[in-house]
Short mmCIF file of C-alpha atoms and ligand atoms in Angstrom, two decimals:
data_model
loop_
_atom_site.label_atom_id
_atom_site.label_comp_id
_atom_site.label_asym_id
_atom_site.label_seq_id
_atom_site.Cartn_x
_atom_site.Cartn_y
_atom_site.Cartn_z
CA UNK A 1 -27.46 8.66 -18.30
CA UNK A 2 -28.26 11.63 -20.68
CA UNK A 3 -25.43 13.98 -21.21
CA UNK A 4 -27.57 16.61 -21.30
CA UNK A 5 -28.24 16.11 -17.31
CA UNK A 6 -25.48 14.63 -16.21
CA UNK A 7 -23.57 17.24 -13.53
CA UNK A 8 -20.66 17.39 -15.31
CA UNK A 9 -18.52 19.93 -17.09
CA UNK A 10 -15.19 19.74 -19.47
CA UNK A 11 -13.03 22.58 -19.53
CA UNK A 12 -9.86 23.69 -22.13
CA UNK A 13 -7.38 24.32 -19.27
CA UNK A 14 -7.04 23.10 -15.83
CA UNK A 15 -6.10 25.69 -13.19
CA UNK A 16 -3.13 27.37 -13.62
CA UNK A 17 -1.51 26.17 -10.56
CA UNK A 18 -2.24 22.68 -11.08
CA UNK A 19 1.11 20.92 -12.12
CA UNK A 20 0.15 17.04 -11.86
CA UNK A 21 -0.83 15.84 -15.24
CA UNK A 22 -3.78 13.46 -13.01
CA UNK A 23 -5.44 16.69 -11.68
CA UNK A 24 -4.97 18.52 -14.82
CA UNK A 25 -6.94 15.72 -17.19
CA UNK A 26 -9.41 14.77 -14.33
CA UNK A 27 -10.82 18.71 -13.76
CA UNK A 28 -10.58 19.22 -17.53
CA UNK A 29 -12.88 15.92 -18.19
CA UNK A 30 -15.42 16.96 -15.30
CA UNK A 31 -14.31 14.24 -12.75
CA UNK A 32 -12.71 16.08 -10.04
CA UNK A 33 -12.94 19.36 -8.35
CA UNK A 34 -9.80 21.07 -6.65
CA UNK A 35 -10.74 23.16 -3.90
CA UNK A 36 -7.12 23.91 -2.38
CA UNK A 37 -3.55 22.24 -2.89
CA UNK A 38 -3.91 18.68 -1.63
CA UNK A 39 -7.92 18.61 -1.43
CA UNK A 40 -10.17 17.51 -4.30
CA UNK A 41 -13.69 17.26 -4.73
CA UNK A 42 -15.34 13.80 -6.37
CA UNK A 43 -18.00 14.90 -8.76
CA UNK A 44 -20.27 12.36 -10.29
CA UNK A 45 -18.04 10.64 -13.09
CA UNK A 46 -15.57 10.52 -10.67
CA UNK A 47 -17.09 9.08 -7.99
CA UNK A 48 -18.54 6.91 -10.10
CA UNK A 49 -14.81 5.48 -10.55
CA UNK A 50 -13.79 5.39 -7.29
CA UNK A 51 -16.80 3.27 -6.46
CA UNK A 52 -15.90 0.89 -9.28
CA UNK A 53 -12.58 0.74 -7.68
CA UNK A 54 -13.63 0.23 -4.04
CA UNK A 55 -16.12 -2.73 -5.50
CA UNK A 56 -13.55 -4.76 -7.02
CA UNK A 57 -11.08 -4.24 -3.72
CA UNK A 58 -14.85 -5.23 -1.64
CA UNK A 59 -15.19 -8.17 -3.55
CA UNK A 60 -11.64 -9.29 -2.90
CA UNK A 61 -11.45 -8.25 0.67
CA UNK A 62 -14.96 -9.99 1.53
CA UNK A 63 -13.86 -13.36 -0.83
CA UNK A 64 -10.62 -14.06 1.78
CA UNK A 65 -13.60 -14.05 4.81
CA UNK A 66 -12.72 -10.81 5.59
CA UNK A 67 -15.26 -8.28 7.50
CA UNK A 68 -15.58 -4.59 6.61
CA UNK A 69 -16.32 -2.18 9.26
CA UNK A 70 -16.19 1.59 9.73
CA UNK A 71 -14.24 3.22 12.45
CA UNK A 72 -14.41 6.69 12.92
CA UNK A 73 -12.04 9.17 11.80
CA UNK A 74 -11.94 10.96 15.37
CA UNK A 75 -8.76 9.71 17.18
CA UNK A 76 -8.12 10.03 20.85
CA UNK A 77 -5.24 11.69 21.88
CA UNK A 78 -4.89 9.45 24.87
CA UNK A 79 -4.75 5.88 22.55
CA UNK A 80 -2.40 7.42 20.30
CA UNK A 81 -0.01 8.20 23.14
CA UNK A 82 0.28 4.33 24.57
CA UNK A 83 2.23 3.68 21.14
CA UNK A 84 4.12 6.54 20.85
CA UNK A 85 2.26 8.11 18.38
CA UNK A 86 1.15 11.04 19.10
CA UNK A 87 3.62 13.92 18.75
CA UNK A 88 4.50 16.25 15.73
CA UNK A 89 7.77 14.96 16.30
CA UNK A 90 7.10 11.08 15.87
CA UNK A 91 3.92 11.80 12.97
CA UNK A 92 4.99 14.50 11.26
CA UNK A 93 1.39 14.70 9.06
CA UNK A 94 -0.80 14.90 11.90
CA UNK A 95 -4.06 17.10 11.52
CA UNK A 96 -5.17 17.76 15.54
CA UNK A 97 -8.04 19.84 16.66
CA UNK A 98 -10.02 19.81 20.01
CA UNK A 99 -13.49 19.37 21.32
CA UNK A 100 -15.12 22.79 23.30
CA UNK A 101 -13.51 21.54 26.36
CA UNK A 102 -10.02 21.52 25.12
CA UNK A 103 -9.17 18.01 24.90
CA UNK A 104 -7.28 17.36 21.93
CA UNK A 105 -8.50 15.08 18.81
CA UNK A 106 -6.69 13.68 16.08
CA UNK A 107 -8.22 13.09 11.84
CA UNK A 108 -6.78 9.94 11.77
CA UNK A 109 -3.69 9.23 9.26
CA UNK A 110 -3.87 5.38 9.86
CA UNK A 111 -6.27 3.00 12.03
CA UNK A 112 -3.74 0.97 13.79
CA UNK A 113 -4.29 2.12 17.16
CA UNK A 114 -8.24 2.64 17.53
CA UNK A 115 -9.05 -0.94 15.79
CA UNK A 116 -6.29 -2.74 18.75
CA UNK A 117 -7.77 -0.47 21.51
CA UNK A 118 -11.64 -1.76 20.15
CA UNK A 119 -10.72 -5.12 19.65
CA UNK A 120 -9.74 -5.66 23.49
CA UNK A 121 -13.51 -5.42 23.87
CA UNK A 122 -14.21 -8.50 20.97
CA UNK A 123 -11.00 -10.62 20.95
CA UNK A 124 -10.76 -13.39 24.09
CA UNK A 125 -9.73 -16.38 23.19
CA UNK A 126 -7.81 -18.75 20.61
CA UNK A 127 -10.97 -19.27 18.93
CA UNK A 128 -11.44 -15.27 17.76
CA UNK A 129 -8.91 -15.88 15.80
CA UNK A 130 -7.11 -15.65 12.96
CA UNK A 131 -9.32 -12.44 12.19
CA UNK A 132 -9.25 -9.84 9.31
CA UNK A 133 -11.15 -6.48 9.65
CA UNK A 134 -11.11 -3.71 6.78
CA UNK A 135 -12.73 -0.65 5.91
CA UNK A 136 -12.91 2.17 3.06
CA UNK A 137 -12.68 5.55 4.46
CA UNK A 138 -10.93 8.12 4.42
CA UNK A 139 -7.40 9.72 5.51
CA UNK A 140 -6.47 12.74 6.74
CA UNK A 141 -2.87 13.61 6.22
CA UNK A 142 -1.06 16.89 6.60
CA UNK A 143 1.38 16.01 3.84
CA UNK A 144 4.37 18.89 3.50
CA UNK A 145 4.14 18.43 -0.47
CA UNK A 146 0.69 18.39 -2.55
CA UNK A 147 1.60 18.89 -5.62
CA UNK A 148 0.85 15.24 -7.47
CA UNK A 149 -2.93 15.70 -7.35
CA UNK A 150 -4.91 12.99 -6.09
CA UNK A 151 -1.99 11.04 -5.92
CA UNK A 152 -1.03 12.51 -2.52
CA UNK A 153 -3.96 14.20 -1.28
CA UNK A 154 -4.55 16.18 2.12
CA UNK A 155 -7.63 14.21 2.54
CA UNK A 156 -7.89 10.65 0.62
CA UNK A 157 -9.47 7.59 0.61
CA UNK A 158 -8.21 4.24 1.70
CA UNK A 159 -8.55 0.41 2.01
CA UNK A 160 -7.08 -0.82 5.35
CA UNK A 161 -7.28 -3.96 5.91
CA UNK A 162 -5.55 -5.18 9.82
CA UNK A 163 -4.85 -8.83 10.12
CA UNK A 164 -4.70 -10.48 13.67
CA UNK A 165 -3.02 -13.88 14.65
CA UNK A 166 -2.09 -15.95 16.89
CA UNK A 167 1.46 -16.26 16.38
CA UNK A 168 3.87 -15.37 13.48
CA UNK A 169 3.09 -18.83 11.34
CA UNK A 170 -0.39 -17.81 10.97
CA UNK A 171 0.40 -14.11 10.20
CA UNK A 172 2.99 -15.70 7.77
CA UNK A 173 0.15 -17.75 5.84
CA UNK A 174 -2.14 -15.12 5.81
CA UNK A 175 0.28 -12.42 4.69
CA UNK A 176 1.90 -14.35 2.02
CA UNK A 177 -1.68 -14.68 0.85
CA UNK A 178 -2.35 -11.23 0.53
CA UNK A 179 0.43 -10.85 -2.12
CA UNK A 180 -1.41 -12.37 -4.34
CA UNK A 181 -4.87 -11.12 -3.68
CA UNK A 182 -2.76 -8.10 -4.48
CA UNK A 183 -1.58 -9.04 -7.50
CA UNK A 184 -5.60 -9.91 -8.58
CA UNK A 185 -6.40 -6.45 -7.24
CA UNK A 186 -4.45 -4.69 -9.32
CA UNK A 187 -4.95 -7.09 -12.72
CA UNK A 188 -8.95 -6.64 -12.18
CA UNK A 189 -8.04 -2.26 -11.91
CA UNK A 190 -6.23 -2.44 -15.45
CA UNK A 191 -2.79 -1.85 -14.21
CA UNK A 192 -1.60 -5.48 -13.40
CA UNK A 193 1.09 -5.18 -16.46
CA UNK A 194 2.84 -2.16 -14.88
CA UNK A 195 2.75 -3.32 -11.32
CA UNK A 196 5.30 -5.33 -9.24
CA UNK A 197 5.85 -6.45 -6.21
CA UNK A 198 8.45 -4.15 -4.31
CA UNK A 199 10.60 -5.35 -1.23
CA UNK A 200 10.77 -2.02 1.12
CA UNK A 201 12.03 -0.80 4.29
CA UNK A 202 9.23 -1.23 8.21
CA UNK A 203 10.14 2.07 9.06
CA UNK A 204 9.99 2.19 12.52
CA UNK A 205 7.15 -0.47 12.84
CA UNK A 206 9.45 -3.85 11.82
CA UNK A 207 13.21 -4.85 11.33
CA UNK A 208 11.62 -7.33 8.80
CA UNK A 209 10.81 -6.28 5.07
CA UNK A 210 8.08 -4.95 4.15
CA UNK A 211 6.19 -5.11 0.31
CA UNK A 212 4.90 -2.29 -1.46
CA UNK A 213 3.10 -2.61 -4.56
CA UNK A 214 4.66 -0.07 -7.59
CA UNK A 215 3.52 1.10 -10.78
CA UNK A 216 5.70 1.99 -13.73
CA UNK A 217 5.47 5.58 -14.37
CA UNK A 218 7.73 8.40 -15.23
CA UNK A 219 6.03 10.92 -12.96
CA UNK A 220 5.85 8.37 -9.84
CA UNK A 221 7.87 9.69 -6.98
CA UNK A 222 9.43 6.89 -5.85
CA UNK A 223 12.57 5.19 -7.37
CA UNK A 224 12.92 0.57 -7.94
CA UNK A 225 15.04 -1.42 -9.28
CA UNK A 226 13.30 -3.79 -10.93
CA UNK A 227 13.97 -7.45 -12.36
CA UNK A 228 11.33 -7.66 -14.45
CA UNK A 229 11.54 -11.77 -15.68
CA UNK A 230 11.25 -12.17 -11.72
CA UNK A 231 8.55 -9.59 -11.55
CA UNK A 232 10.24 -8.71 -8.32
CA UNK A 233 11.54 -4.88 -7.39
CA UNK A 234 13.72 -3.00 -4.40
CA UNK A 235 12.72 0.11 -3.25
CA UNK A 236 15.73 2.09 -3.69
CA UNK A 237 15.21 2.89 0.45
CA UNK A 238 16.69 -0.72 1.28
CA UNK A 239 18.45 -1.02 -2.29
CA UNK A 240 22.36 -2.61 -1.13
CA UNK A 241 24.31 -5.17 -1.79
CA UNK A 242 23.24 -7.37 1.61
CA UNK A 243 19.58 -6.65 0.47
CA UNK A 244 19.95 -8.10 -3.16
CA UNK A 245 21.85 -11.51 -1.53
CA UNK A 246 19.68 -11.73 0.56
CA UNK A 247 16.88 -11.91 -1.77
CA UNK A 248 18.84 -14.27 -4.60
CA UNK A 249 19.07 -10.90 -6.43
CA UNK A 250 21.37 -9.99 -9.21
CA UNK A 251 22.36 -6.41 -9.69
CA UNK A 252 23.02 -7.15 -13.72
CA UNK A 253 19.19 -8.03 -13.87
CA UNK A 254 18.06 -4.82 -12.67
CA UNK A 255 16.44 -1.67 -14.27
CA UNK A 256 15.94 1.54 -12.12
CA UNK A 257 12.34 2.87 -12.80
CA UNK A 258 10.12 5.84 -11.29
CA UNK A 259 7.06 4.38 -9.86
CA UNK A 260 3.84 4.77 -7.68
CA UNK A 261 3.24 3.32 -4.86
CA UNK A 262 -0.33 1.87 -5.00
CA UNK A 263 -0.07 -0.15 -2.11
CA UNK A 264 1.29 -1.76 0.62
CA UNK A 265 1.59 -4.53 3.22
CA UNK A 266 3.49 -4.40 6.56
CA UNK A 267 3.71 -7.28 9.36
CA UNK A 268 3.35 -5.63 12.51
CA UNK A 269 4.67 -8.07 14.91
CA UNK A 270 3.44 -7.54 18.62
CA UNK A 271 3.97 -3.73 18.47
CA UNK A 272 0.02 -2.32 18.69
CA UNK A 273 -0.94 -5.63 20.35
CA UNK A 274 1.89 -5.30 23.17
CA UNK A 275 1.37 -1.06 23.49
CA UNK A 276 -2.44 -1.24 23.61
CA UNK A 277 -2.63 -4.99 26.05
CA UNK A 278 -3.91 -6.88 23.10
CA UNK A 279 -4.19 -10.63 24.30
CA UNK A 280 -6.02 -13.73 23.63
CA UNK A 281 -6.32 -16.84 25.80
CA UNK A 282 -4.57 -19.93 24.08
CA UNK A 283 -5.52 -23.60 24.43
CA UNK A 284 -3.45 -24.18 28.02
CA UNK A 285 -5.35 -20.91 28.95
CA UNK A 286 -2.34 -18.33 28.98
CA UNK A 287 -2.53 -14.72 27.55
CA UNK A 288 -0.52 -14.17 24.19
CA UNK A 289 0.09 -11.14 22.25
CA UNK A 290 -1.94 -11.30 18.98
CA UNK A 291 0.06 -10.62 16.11
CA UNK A 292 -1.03 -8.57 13.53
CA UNK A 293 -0.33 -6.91 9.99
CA UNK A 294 -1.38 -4.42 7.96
CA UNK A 295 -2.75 -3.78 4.42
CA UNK A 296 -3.38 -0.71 2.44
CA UNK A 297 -4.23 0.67 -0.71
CA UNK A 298 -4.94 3.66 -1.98
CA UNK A 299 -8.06 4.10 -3.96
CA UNK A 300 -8.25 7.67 -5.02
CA UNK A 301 -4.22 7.60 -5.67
CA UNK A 302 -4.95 4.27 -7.79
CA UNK A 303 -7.40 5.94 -9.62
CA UNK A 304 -4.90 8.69 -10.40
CA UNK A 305 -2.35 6.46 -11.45
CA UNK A 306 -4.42 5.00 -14.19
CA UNK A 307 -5.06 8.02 -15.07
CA UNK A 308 -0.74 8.49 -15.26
CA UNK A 309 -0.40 5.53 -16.55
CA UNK A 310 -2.76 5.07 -19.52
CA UNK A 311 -4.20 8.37 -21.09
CA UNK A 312 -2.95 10.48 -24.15
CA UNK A 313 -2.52 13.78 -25.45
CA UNK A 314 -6.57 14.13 -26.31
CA UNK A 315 -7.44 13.02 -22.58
CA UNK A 316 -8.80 9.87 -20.09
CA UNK A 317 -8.35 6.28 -21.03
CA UNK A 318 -10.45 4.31 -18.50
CA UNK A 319 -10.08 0.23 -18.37
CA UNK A 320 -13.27 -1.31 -19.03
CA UNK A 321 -13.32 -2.64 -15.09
CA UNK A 322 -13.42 1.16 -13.44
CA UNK A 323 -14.89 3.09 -16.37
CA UNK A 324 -17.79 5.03 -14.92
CA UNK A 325 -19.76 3.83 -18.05
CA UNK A 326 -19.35 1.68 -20.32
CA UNK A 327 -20.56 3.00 -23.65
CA UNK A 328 -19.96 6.81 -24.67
CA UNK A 329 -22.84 7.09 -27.14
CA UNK A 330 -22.93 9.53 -29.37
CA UNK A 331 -25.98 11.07 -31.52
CA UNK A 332 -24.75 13.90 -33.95
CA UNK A 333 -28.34 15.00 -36.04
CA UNK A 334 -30.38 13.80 -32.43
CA UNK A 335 -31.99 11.00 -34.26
CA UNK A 336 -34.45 8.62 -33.28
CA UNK A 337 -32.68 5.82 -33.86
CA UNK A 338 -29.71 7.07 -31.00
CA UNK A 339 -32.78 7.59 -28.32
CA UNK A 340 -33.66 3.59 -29.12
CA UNK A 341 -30.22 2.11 -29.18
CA UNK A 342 -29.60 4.02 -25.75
CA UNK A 343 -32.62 2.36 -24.74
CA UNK A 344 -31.98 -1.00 -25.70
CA UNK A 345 -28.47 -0.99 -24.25
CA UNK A 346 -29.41 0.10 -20.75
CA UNK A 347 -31.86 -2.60 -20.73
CA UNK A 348 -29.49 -5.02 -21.25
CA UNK A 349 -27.73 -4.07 -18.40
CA UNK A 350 -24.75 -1.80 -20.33
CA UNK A 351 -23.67 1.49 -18.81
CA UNK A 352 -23.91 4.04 -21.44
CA UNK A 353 -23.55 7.96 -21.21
CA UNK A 354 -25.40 8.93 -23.83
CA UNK A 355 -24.31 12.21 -25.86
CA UNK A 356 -28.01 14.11 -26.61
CA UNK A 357 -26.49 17.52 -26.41
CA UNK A 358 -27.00 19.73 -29.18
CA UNK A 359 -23.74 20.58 -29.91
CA UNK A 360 -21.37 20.00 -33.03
CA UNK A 361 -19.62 16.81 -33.76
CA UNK A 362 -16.31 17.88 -33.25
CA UNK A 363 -17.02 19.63 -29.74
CA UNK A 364 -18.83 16.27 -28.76
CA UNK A 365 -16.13 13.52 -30.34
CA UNK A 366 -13.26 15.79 -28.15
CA UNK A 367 -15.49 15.61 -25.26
CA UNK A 368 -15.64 11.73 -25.75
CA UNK A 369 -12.22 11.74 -26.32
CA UNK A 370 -11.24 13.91 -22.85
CA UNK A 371 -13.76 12.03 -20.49
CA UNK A 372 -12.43 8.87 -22.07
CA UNK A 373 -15.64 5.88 -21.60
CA UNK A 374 -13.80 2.87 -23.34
CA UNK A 375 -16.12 2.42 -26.25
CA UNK A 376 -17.16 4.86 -28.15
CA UNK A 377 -20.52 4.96 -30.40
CA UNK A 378 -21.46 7.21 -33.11
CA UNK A 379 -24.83 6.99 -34.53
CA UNK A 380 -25.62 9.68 -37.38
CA UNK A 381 -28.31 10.44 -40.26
CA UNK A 382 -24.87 8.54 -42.45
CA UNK A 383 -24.76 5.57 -40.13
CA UNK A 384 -29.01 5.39 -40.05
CA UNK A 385 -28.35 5.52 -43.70
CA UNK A 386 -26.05 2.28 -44.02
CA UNK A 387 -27.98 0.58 -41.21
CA UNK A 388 -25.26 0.50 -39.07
CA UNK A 389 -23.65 2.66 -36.46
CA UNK A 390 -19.69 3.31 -36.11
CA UNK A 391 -17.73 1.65 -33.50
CA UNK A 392 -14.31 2.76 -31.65
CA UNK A 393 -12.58 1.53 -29.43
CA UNK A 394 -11.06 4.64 -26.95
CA UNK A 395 -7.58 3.01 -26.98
CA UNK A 396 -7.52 2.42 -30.55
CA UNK A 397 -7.36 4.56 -33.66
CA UNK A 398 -9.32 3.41 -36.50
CA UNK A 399 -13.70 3.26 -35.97
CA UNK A 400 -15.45 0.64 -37.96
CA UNK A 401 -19.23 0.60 -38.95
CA UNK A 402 -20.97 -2.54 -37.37
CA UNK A 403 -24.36 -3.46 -36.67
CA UNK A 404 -26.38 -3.32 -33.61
CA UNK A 405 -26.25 -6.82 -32.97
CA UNK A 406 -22.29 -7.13 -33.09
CA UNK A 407 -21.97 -4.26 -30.86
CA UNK A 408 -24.26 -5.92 -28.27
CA UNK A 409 -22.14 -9.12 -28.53
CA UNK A 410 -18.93 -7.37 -27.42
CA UNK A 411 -20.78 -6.51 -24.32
CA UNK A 412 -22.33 -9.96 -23.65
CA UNK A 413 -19.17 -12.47 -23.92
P1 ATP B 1 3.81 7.24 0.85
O1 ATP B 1 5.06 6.42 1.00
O2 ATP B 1 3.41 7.40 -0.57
O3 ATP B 1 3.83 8.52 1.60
P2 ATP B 1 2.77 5.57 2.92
O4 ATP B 1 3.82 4.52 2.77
O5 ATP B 1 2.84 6.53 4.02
O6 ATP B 1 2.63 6.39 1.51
P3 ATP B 1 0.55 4.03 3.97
O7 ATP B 1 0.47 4.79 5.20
O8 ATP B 1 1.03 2.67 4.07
O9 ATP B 1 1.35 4.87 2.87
O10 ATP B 1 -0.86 4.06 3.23
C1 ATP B 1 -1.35 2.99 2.42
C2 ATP B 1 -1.56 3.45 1.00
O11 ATP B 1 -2.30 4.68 0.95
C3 ATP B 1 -0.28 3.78 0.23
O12 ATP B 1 0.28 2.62 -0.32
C4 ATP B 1 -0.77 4.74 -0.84
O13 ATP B 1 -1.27 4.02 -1.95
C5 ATP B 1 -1.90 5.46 -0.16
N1 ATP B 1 -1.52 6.82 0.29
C6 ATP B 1 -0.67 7.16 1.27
N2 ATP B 1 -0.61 8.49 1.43
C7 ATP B 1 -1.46 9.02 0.50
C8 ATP B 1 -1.87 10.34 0.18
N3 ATP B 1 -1.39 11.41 0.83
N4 ATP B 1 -2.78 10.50 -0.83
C9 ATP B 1 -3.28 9.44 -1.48
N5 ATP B 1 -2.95 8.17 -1.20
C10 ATP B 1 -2.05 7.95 -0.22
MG1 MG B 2 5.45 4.37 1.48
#
């Protein structure tokens, strides 16, 4: 991709009323576009990331047998009200509107009770199951607060995945599985290090615990304790005494830490299945509930909190794995020499946004340095010289001059 044409922009100063240091960096470096409080825009670089993000999730979600659908984000009032949930008072974040004919919609918030109502149509007997169904789409949700950028947005996108068994020992297998497609999940983003495991409350879906996945950051909303050599936390929401026994806990091994919540997975029990007359036929021929769970993440709040997590004071620092390219290369006296090494990169198969603007150096090394590609590539009438060009990587200080051929190696391990 030539700079020059890519529909981009980077800015000295976000918005004035923009207070979340992920909104600020993204609209500065051209990714995002706010458009109210709570509602952002995905331009082309940042698109570009969340569809690196939803890949890797795809891949995982697809490698456990799972199948991805696509329900629609028009929710009927009448479904909603078999489980209880469809009054202000019970969802406090719903967004409602009608059809011409006054009967009243909902954008959904969740997908809970549409996916039990369709599978009544698809799920008969002991064989249909166990069954896991996702999708990537996204959320409405009237949220009271919006002021942590995309990391609680009005509008959002989401990975929900909904498990259904046949009783709780085959939920239990597949949900203890989950954890640690998790885990991989969140290594593969770049932010595996930082995140743990979190025991939290059901809310009103389960008496049971539920897990959330957290991420280390000062700015995260919610509050852990965390034992880190067990690389196990407590939400501070179920954080007591009868919690930490019950877990083999040990208040002295504890830290209290601000996080994120990236993710989450809840066992449902019979709740959706029993509301909504979701059965299956076992071997002796009688009707069980099915029993199901729940799994979320949240892509476009994941994507801000790498952005929380592991940027700087000059801008972005992408992980190689959700970068929305690869190599930032940069030509400073538009050389020939730049136009071939872009050329011989992409056919390799390597990502590069390639600087051709005809700007100065230092406007175009602080735009690298803002929109934050992982590895950065300067080639100049100095490096043409030498025969070499000069190499950085984005989280590291110091460039070095290399050749061609070593730079293409670090690509090709
Ligand atoms: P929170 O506790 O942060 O309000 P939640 O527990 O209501 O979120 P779920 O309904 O379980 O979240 O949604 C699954 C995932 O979607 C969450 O783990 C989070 O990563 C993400 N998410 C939830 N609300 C938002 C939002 N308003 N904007 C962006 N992502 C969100
Ligand atoms: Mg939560």
């Amino acid at each position: 991709m030539h700079q020059s044409k890519l529909f981009s922009k980077t800015r000295k100063e976000a918005p004035k009323d923009e207070e979340a240091k992920n909104a600020k960096l993204l609209i500065r470096a051209g990714y995002i576009h706010k458009n109210m409080a709570g509602v952002y825009e995905f331009l082309p670089l940042g698109l570009r990331v969340m569809n690196k993000i939803s890949s890797i999730i795809r891949e995982e979600m697809d490698a456990i047998g799972a199948h991805e659908l696509k329900l629609t984000v028009l929710q009927s009032k009448e479904t909603w009200e078999k489980t209880g949930r469809w009054s202000d008072e019970a969802v406090d974040n719903w967004f409602k509107t009608e059809l011409k004919n006054e009967s009243k919609l909902g954008l959904a918030f969740t997908h809970e009770e549409p996916l039990t109502n369709l599978l009544k149509e698809y799920i008969d007997s002991h064989k249909d199951l166990p069954l896991g169904l996702y999708q990537i789409q996204v959320k409405f949700r009237n949220e009271l607060r919006a002021k942590s950028g995309i990391l609680r947005g009005r509008e959002f996108l989401m990975k929900d995945l909904y498990s259904f068994a046949k009783d709780e020992k085959e939920h239990e297998d597949f949900y203890e599985h989950m954890k640690g497609v998790y885990k991989k999940i969140f290594d593969r983003v770049g932010i595996g290090e930082q995140t743990y495991i979190t025991v939290a409350s059901g809310g009103d879906f389960t008496d049971s615990f539920t897990h959330e996945f957290q991420t280390l950051c000062e700015n995260g909303e919610d509050t852990i304790y965390l034992d880190k050599e067990k690389a196990i936390a407590v939400n501070k929401e179920v954080y007591s005494d009868e919690t930490l026994e019950k877990l083999g806990l040990n208040k002295e091994n504890l830290s209290e830490e601000k996080a994120i919540e990236v993710g989450n997975i809840f066992p449902l029990g019979t709740r959706f299945s029993d509301a909504l007359g979701l059965t299956y036929k076992d071997e002796k021929g009688e009707r069980k509930p099915v029993v199901m769970g729940s799994y979320g993440i949240g892509i476009s709040r994941l994507m801000g909190t790498v952005v929380e997590t592991l940027s700087d004071d000059a801008g972005l620092i992408w992980p190689d794995a959700i970068a929305p390219f690869k190599v930032h290369l940069i030509s400073l006296d538009q050389n020939e020499a730049s136009e071939e090494l872009y050329n011989e990169l992409t056919e390799k198969g390597i990502e590069v946004l390639f600087d051709d603007r005809e700007l100065g150096a230092g406007v175009k090394l602080a735009d690298a340095d803002l929109i934050g590609i992982p590895h950065r590539v300067v080639v100049s009438a100095k490096t043409e010289e030498a025969g070499k060009i000069e190499y950085k990587k984005r989280s590291e200080g110091e460039s070095s001059l290399i050749s061609t051929e070593e730079l293409i190696e670090k690509f090709m391990a």
